[in-house]
mmCIF file of C-alpha atoms in Angstrom:
data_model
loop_
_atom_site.group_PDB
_atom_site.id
_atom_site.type_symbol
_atom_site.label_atom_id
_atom_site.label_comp_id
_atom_site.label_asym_id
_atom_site.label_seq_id
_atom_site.Cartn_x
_atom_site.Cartn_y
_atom_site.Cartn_z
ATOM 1 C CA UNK Z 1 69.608 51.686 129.282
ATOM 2 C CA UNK Z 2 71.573 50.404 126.508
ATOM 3 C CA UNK Z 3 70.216 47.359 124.169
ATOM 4 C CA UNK Z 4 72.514 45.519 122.130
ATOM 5 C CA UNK Z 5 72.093 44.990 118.388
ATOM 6 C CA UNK Z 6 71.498 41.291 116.834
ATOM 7 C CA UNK Z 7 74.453 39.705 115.310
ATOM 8 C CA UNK Z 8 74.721 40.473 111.539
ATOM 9 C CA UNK Z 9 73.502 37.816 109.339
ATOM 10 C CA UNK Z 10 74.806 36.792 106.398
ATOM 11 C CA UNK Z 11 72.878 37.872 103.385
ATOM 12 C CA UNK Z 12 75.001 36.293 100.739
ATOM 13 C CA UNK Z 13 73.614 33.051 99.651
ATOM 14 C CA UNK Z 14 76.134 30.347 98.510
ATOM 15 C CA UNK Z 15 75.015 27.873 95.974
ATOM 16 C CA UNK Z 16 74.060 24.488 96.796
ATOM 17 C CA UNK Z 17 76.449 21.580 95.951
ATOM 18 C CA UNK Z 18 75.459 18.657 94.091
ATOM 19 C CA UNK Z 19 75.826 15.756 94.941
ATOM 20 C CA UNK Z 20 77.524 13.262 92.194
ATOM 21 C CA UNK Z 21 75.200 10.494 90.376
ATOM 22 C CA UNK Z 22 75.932 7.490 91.243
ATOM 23 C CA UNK Z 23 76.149 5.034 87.860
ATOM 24 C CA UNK Z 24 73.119 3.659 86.484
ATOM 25 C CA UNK Z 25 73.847 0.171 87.334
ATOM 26 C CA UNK Z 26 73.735 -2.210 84.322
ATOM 27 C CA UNK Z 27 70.106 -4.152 84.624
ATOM 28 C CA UNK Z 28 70.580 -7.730 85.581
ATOM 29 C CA UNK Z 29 70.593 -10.239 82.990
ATOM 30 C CA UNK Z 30 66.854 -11.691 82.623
ATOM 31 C CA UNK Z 31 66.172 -15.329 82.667
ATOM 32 C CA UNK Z 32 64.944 -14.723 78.876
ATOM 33 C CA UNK Z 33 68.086 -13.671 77.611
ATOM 34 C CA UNK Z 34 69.722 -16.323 77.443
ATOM 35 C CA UNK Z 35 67.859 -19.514 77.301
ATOM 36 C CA UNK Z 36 67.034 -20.524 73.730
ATOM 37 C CA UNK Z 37 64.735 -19.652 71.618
ATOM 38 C CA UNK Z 38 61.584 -21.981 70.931
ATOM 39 C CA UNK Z 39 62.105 -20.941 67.064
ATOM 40 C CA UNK Z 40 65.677 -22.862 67.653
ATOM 41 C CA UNK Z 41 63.596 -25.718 69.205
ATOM 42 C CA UNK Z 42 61.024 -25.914 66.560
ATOM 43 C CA UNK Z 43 63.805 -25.924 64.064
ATOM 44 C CA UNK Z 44 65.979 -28.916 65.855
ATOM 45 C CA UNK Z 45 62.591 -30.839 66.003
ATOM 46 C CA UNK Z 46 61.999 -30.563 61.742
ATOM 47 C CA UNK Z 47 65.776 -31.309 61.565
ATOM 48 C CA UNK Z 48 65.361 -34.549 63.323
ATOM 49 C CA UNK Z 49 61.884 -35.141 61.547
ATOM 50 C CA UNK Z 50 63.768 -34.691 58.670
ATOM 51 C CA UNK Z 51 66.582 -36.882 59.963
ATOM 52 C CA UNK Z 52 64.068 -39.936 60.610
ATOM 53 C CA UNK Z 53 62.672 -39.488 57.281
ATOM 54 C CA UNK Z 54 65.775 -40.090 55.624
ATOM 55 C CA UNK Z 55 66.831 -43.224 57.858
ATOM 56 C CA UNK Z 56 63.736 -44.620 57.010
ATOM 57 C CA UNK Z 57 63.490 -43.614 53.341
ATOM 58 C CA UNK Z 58 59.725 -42.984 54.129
ATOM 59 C CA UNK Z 59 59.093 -41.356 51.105
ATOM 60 C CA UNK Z 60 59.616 -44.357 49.112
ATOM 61 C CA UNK Z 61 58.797 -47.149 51.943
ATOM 62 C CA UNK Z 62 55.744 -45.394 52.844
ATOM 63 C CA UNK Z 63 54.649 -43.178 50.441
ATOM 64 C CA UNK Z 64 55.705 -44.696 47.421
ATOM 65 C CA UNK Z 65 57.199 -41.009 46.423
ATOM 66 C CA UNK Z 66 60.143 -41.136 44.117
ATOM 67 C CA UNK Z 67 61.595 -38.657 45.259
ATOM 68 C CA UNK Z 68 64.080 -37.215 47.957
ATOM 69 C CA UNK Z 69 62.411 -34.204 49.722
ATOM 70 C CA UNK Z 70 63.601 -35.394 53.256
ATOM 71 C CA UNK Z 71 67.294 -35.088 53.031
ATOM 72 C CA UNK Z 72 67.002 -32.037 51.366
ATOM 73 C CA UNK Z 73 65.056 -30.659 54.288
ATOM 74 C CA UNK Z 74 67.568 -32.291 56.605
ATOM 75 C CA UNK Z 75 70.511 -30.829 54.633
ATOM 76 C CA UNK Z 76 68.714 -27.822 55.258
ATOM 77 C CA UNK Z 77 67.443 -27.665 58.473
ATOM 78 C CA UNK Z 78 70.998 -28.871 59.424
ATOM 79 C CA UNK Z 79 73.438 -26.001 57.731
ATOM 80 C CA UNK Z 80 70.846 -23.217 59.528
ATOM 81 C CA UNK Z 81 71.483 -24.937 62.802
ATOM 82 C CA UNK Z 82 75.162 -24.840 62.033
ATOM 83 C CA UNK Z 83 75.008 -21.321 60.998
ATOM 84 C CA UNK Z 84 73.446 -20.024 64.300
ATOM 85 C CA UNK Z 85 75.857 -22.203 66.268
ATOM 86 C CA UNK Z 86 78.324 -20.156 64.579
ATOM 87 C CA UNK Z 87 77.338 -16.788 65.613
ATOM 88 C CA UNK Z 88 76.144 -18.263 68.844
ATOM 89 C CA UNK Z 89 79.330 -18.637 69.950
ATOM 90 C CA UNK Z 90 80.867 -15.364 68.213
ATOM 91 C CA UNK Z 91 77.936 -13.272 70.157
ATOM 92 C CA UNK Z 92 78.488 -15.191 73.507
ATOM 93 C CA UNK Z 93 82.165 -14.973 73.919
ATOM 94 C CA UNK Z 94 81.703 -11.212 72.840
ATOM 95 C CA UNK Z 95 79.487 -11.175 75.871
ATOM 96 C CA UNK Z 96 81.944 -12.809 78.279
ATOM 97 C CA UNK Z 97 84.122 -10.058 76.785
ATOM 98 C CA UNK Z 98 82.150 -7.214 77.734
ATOM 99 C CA UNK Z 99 80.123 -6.682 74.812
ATOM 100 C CA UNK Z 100 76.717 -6.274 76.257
ATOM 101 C CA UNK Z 101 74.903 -4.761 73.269
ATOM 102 C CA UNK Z 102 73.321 -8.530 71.780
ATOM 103 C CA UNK Z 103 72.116 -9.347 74.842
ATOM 104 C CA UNK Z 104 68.631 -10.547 74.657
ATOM 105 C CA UNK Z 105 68.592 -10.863 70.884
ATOM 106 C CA UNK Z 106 68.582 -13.806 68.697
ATOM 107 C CA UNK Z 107 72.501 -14.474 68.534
ATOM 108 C CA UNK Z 108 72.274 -15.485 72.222
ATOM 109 C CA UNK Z 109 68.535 -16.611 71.928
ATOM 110 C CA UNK Z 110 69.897 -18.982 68.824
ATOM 111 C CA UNK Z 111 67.019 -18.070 66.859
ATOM 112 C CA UNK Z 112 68.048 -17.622 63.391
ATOM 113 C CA UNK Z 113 65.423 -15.744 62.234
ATOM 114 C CA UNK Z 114 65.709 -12.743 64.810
ATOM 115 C CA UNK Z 115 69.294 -12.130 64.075
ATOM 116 C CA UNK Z 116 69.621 -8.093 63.268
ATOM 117 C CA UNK Z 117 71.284 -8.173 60.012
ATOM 118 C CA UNK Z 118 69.188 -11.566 58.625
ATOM 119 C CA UNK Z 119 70.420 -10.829 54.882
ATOM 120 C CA UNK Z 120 74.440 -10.830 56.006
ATOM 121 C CA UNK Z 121 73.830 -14.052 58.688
ATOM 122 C CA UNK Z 122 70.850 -15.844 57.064
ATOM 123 C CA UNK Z 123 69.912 -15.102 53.997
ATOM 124 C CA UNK Z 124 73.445 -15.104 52.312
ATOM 125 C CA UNK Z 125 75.032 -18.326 53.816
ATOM 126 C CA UNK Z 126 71.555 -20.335 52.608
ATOM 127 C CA UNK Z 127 71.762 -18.644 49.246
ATOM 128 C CA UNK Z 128 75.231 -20.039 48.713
ATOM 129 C CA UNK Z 129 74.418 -23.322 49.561
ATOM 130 C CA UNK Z 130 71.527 -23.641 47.394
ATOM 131 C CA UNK Z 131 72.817 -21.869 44.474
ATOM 132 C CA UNK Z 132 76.089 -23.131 44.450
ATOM 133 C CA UNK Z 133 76.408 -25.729 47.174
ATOM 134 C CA UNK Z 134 79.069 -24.134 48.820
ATOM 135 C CA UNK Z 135 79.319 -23.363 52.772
ATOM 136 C CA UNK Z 136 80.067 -20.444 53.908
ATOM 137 C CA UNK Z 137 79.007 -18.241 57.116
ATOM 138 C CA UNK Z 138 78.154 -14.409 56.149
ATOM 139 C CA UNK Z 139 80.207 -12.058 57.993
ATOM 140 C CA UNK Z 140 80.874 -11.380 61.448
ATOM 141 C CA UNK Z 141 78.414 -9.986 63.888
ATOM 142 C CA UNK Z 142 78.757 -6.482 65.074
ATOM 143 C CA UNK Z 143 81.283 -6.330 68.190
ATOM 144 C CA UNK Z 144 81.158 -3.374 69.990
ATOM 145 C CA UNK Z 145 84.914 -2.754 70.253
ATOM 146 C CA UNK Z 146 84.575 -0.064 72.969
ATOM 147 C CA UNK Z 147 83.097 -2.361 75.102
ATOM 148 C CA UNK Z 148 86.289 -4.870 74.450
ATOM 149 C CA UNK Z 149 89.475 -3.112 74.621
ATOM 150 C CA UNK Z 150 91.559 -6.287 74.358
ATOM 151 C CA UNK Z 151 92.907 -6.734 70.599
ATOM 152 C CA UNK Z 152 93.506 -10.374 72.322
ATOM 153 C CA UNK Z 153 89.857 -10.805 73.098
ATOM 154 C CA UNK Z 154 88.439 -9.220 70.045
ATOM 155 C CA UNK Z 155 90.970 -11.258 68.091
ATOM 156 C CA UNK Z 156 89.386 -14.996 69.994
ATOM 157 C CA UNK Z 157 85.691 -13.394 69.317
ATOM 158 C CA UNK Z 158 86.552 -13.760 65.712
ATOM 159 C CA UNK Z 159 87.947 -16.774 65.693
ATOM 160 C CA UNK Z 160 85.166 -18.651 67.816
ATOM 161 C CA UNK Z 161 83.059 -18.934 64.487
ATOM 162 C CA UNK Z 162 85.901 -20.784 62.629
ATOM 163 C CA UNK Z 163 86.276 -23.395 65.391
ATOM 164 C CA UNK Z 164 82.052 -23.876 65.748
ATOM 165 C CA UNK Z 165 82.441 -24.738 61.924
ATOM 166 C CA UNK Z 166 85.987 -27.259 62.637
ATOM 167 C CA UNK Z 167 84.048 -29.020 65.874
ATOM 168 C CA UNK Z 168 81.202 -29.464 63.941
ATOM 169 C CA UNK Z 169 82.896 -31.299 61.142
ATOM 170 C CA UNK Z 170 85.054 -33.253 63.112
ATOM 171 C CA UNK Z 171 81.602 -34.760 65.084
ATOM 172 C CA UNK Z 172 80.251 -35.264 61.978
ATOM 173 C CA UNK Z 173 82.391 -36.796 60.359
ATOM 174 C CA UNK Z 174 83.173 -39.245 63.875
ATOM 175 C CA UNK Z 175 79.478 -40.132 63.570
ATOM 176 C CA UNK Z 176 79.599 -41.164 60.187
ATOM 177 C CA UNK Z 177 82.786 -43.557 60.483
ATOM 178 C CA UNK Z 178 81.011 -44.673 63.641
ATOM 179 C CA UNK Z 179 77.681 -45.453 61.552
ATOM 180 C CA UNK Z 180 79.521 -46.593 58.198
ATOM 181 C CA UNK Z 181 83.089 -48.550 59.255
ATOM 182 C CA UNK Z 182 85.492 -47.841 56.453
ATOM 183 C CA UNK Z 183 85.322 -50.597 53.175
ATOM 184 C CA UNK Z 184 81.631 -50.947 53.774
ATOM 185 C CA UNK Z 185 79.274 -48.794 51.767
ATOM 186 C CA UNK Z 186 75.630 -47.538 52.187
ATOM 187 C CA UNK Z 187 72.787 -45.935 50.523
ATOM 188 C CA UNK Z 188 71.095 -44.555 53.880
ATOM 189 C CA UNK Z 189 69.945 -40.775 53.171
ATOM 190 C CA UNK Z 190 70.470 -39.427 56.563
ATOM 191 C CA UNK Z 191 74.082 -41.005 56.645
ATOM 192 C CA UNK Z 192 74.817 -38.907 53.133
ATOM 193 C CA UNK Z 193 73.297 -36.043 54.539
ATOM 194 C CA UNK Z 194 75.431 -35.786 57.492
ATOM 195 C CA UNK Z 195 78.652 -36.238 55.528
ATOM 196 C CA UNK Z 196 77.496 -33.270 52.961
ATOM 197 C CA UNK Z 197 76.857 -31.344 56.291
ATOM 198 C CA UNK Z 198 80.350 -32.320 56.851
ATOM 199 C CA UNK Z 199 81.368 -31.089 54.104
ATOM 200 C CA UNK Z 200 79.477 -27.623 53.714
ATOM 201 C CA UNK Z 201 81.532 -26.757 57.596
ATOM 202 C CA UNK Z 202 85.139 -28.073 55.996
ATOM 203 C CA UNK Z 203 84.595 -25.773 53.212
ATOM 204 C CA UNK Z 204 83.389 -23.070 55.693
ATOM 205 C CA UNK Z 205 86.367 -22.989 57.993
ATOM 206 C CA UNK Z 206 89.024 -23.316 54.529
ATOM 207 C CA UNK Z 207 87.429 -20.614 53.222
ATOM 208 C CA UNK Z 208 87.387 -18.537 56.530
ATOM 209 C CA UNK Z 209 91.175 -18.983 56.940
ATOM 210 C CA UNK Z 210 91.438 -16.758 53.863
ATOM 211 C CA UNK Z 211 92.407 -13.076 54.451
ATOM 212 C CA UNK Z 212 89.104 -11.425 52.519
ATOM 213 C CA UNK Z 213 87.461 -8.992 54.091
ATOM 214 C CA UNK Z 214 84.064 -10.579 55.897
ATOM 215 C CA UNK Z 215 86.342 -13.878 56.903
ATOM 216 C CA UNK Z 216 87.019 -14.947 60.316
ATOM 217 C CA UNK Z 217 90.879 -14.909 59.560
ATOM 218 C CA UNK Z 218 90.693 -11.341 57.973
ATOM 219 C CA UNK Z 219 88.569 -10.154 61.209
ATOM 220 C CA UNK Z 220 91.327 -11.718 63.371
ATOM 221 C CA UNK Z 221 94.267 -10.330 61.609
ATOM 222 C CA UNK Z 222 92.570 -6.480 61.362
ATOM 223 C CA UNK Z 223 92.283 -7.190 65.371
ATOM 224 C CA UNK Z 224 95.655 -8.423 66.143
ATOM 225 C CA UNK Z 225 97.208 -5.164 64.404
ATOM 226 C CA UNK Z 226 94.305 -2.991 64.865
ATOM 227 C CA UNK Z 227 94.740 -2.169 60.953
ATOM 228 C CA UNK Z 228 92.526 -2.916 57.974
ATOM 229 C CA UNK Z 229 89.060 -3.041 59.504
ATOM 230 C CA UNK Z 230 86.728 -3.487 56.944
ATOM 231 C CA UNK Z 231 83.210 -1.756 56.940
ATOM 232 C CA UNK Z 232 79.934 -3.916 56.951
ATOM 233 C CA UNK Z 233 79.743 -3.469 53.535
ATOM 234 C CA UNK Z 234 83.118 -3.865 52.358
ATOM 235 C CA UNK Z 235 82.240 -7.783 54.617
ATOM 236 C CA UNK Z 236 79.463 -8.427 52.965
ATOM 237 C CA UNK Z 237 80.973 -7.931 49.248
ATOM 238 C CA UNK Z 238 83.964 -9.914 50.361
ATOM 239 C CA UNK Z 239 82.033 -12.393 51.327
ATOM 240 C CA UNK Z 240 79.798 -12.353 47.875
ATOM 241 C CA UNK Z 241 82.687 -12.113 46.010
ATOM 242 C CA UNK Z 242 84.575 -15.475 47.604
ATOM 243 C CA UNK Z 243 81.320 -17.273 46.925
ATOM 244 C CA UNK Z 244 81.824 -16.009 43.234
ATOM 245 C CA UNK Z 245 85.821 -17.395 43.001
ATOM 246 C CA UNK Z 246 84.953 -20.511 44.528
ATOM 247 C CA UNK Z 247 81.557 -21.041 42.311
ATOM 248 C CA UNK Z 248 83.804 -20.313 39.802
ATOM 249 C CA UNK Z 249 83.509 -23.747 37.600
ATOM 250 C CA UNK Z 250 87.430 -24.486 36.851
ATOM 251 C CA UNK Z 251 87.645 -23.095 40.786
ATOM 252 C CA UNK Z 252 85.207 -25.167 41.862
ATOM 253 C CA UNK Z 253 86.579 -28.774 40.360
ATOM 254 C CA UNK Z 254 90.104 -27.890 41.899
ATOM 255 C CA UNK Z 255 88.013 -27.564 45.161
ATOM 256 C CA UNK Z 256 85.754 -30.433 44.950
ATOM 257 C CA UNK Z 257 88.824 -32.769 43.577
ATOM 258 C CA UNK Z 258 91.110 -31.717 46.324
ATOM 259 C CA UNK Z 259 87.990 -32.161 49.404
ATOM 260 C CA UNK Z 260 87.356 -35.804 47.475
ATOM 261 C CA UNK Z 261 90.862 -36.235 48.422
ATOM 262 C CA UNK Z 262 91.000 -35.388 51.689
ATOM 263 C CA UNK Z 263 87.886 -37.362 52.523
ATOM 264 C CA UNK Z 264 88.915 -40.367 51.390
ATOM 265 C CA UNK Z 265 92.057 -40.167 52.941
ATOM 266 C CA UNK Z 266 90.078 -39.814 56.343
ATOM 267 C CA UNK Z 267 88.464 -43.122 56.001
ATOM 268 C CA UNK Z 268 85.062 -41.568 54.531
ATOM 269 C CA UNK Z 269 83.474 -42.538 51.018
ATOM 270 C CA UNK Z 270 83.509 -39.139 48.889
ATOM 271 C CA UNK Z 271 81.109 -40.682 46.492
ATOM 272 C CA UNK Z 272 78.784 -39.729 49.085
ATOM 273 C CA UNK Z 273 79.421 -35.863 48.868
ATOM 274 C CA UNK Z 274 78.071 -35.962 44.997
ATOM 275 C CA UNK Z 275 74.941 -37.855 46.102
ATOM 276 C CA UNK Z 276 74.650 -35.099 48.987
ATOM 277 C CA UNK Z 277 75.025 -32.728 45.974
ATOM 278 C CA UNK Z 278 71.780 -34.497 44.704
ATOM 279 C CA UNK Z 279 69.864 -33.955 46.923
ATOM 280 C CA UNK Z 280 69.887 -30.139 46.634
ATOM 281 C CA UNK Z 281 67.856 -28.486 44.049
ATOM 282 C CA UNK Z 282 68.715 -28.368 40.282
ATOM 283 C CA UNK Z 283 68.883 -24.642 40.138
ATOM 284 C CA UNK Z 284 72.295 -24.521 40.538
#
């Protein structure tokens, strides 16, 4: 009687496969990331405060100050609104882009006071203006460029700062023809106010069609050809040093003569952007 072996088994073990990782899905956008900040909400409410104040001359009606503290704040209150318009709409079309790496902060939040390099967007720009009177936006935010391949794209990301600053003008300037018909003149704060904040975005966009490095137009043109990209210090000195030039006294009457000119040749009284001037403090 014969009995019949079991089949061999294999005694080589093979290693185990793995299976690939899917992608770590990108986390939804929260409802937070977008909506804006109460900081931004607090600051449009002392703007308009500051606003009312100065229509009403309370200081002097009221309080029998002699003094102009209102428009000052409203001057202000205003530019820092304009200035986080401004990289408002530089973070969110980076976004749209495929940029995802501000979402959540306070570029998209528009609070100001949260943005990650405060000294370059903040601190700067509000320096300028109270030093020399002079508006200008610090330089650009960060772009992650891996995360935009287009030079197109990158290219309109730079430029969306430079067209907050020409929109902005152009509506201010519309609501003070609307509130002060050309030939008729008027010592209303708030109405000189809004024409210096006028003013301060005019000189913004000029001086951000320049080609110095930490410019819209420079960030543009080092896009477009994918040449000349300037580091964030190399921005932040060009930036300084345009402030400089333009402070620059004979500089600074060319400037001021020329934007008198162009002013009154809009229909708008540019008597009004020396008493705006006035309102400032007399540091500079």
């Amino acid at each position: 009687m014969s009995t019949s072996d079991p089949a061999p088994q294999p005694t080589s073990e093979e290693p185990a496969v793995e299976e690939p990782k899917a992608a770590a899905a990108e986390p939804a956008p929260g409802r937070l990331d977008f909506l804006p900040s109460p900081v931004f909400l607090l600051l449009l409410g002392v703007t308009a405060l500051a606003g009312w104040l100065s229509w009403t001359r309370a200081e002097e009606t009221v309080l029998g100050w002699d003094s102009a503290y209102a428009p000052f704040l409203l001057i202000l209150g205003g530019w820092t609104v304009c200035l986080t318009l401004h990289q408002y709409v530089r973070a969110l079309l980076a976004y749209r882009f495929g940029d995802r790496s501000l979402r959540g902060s306070g570029y998209l939040r528009l609070n100001p006071f949260a943005f990650r390099e405060k000294g370059a967007h903040l601190v700067l720009p509000l320096a300028f203006l109270l030093i020399g009177a002079v508006g200008l936006n610090g330089p650009a935010v960060h772009l992650d460029r891996s995360a935009v391949p287009s030079r197109l794209r990158r290219a309109l990301v730079s430029l969306g700062g430079l067209l907050v600053n020409v929109v902005l003008a152009a509506v201010l300037a519309g609501t003070v023809a609307l509130l002060v018909p050309e030939g008729f003149v008027t010592d209303n704060w708030a109405i000189v106010a809004l024409l210096f904040l006028c003013y301060l975005n005019v000189i913004a966009a000029l001086l951000n069609l320049l080609p110095v490095p930490g410019t819209d137009l420079y960030d543009t043109l080092a896009e477009a050809i994918d040449r000349w990209r300037p580091s964030r210090n190399a921005a932040v000195f060009g930036t300084v040093l345009l402030f400089a030039v333009v402070w620059c006294p004979p500089v600074n009457d060319a400037v001021m003569e020329w934007l008198f000119t162009l002013f009154a040749q809009a229909g708008l009284n540019p008597a009004y952007l020396a008493w705006g001037q006035g309102f400032l403090p007399l540091w500079w």
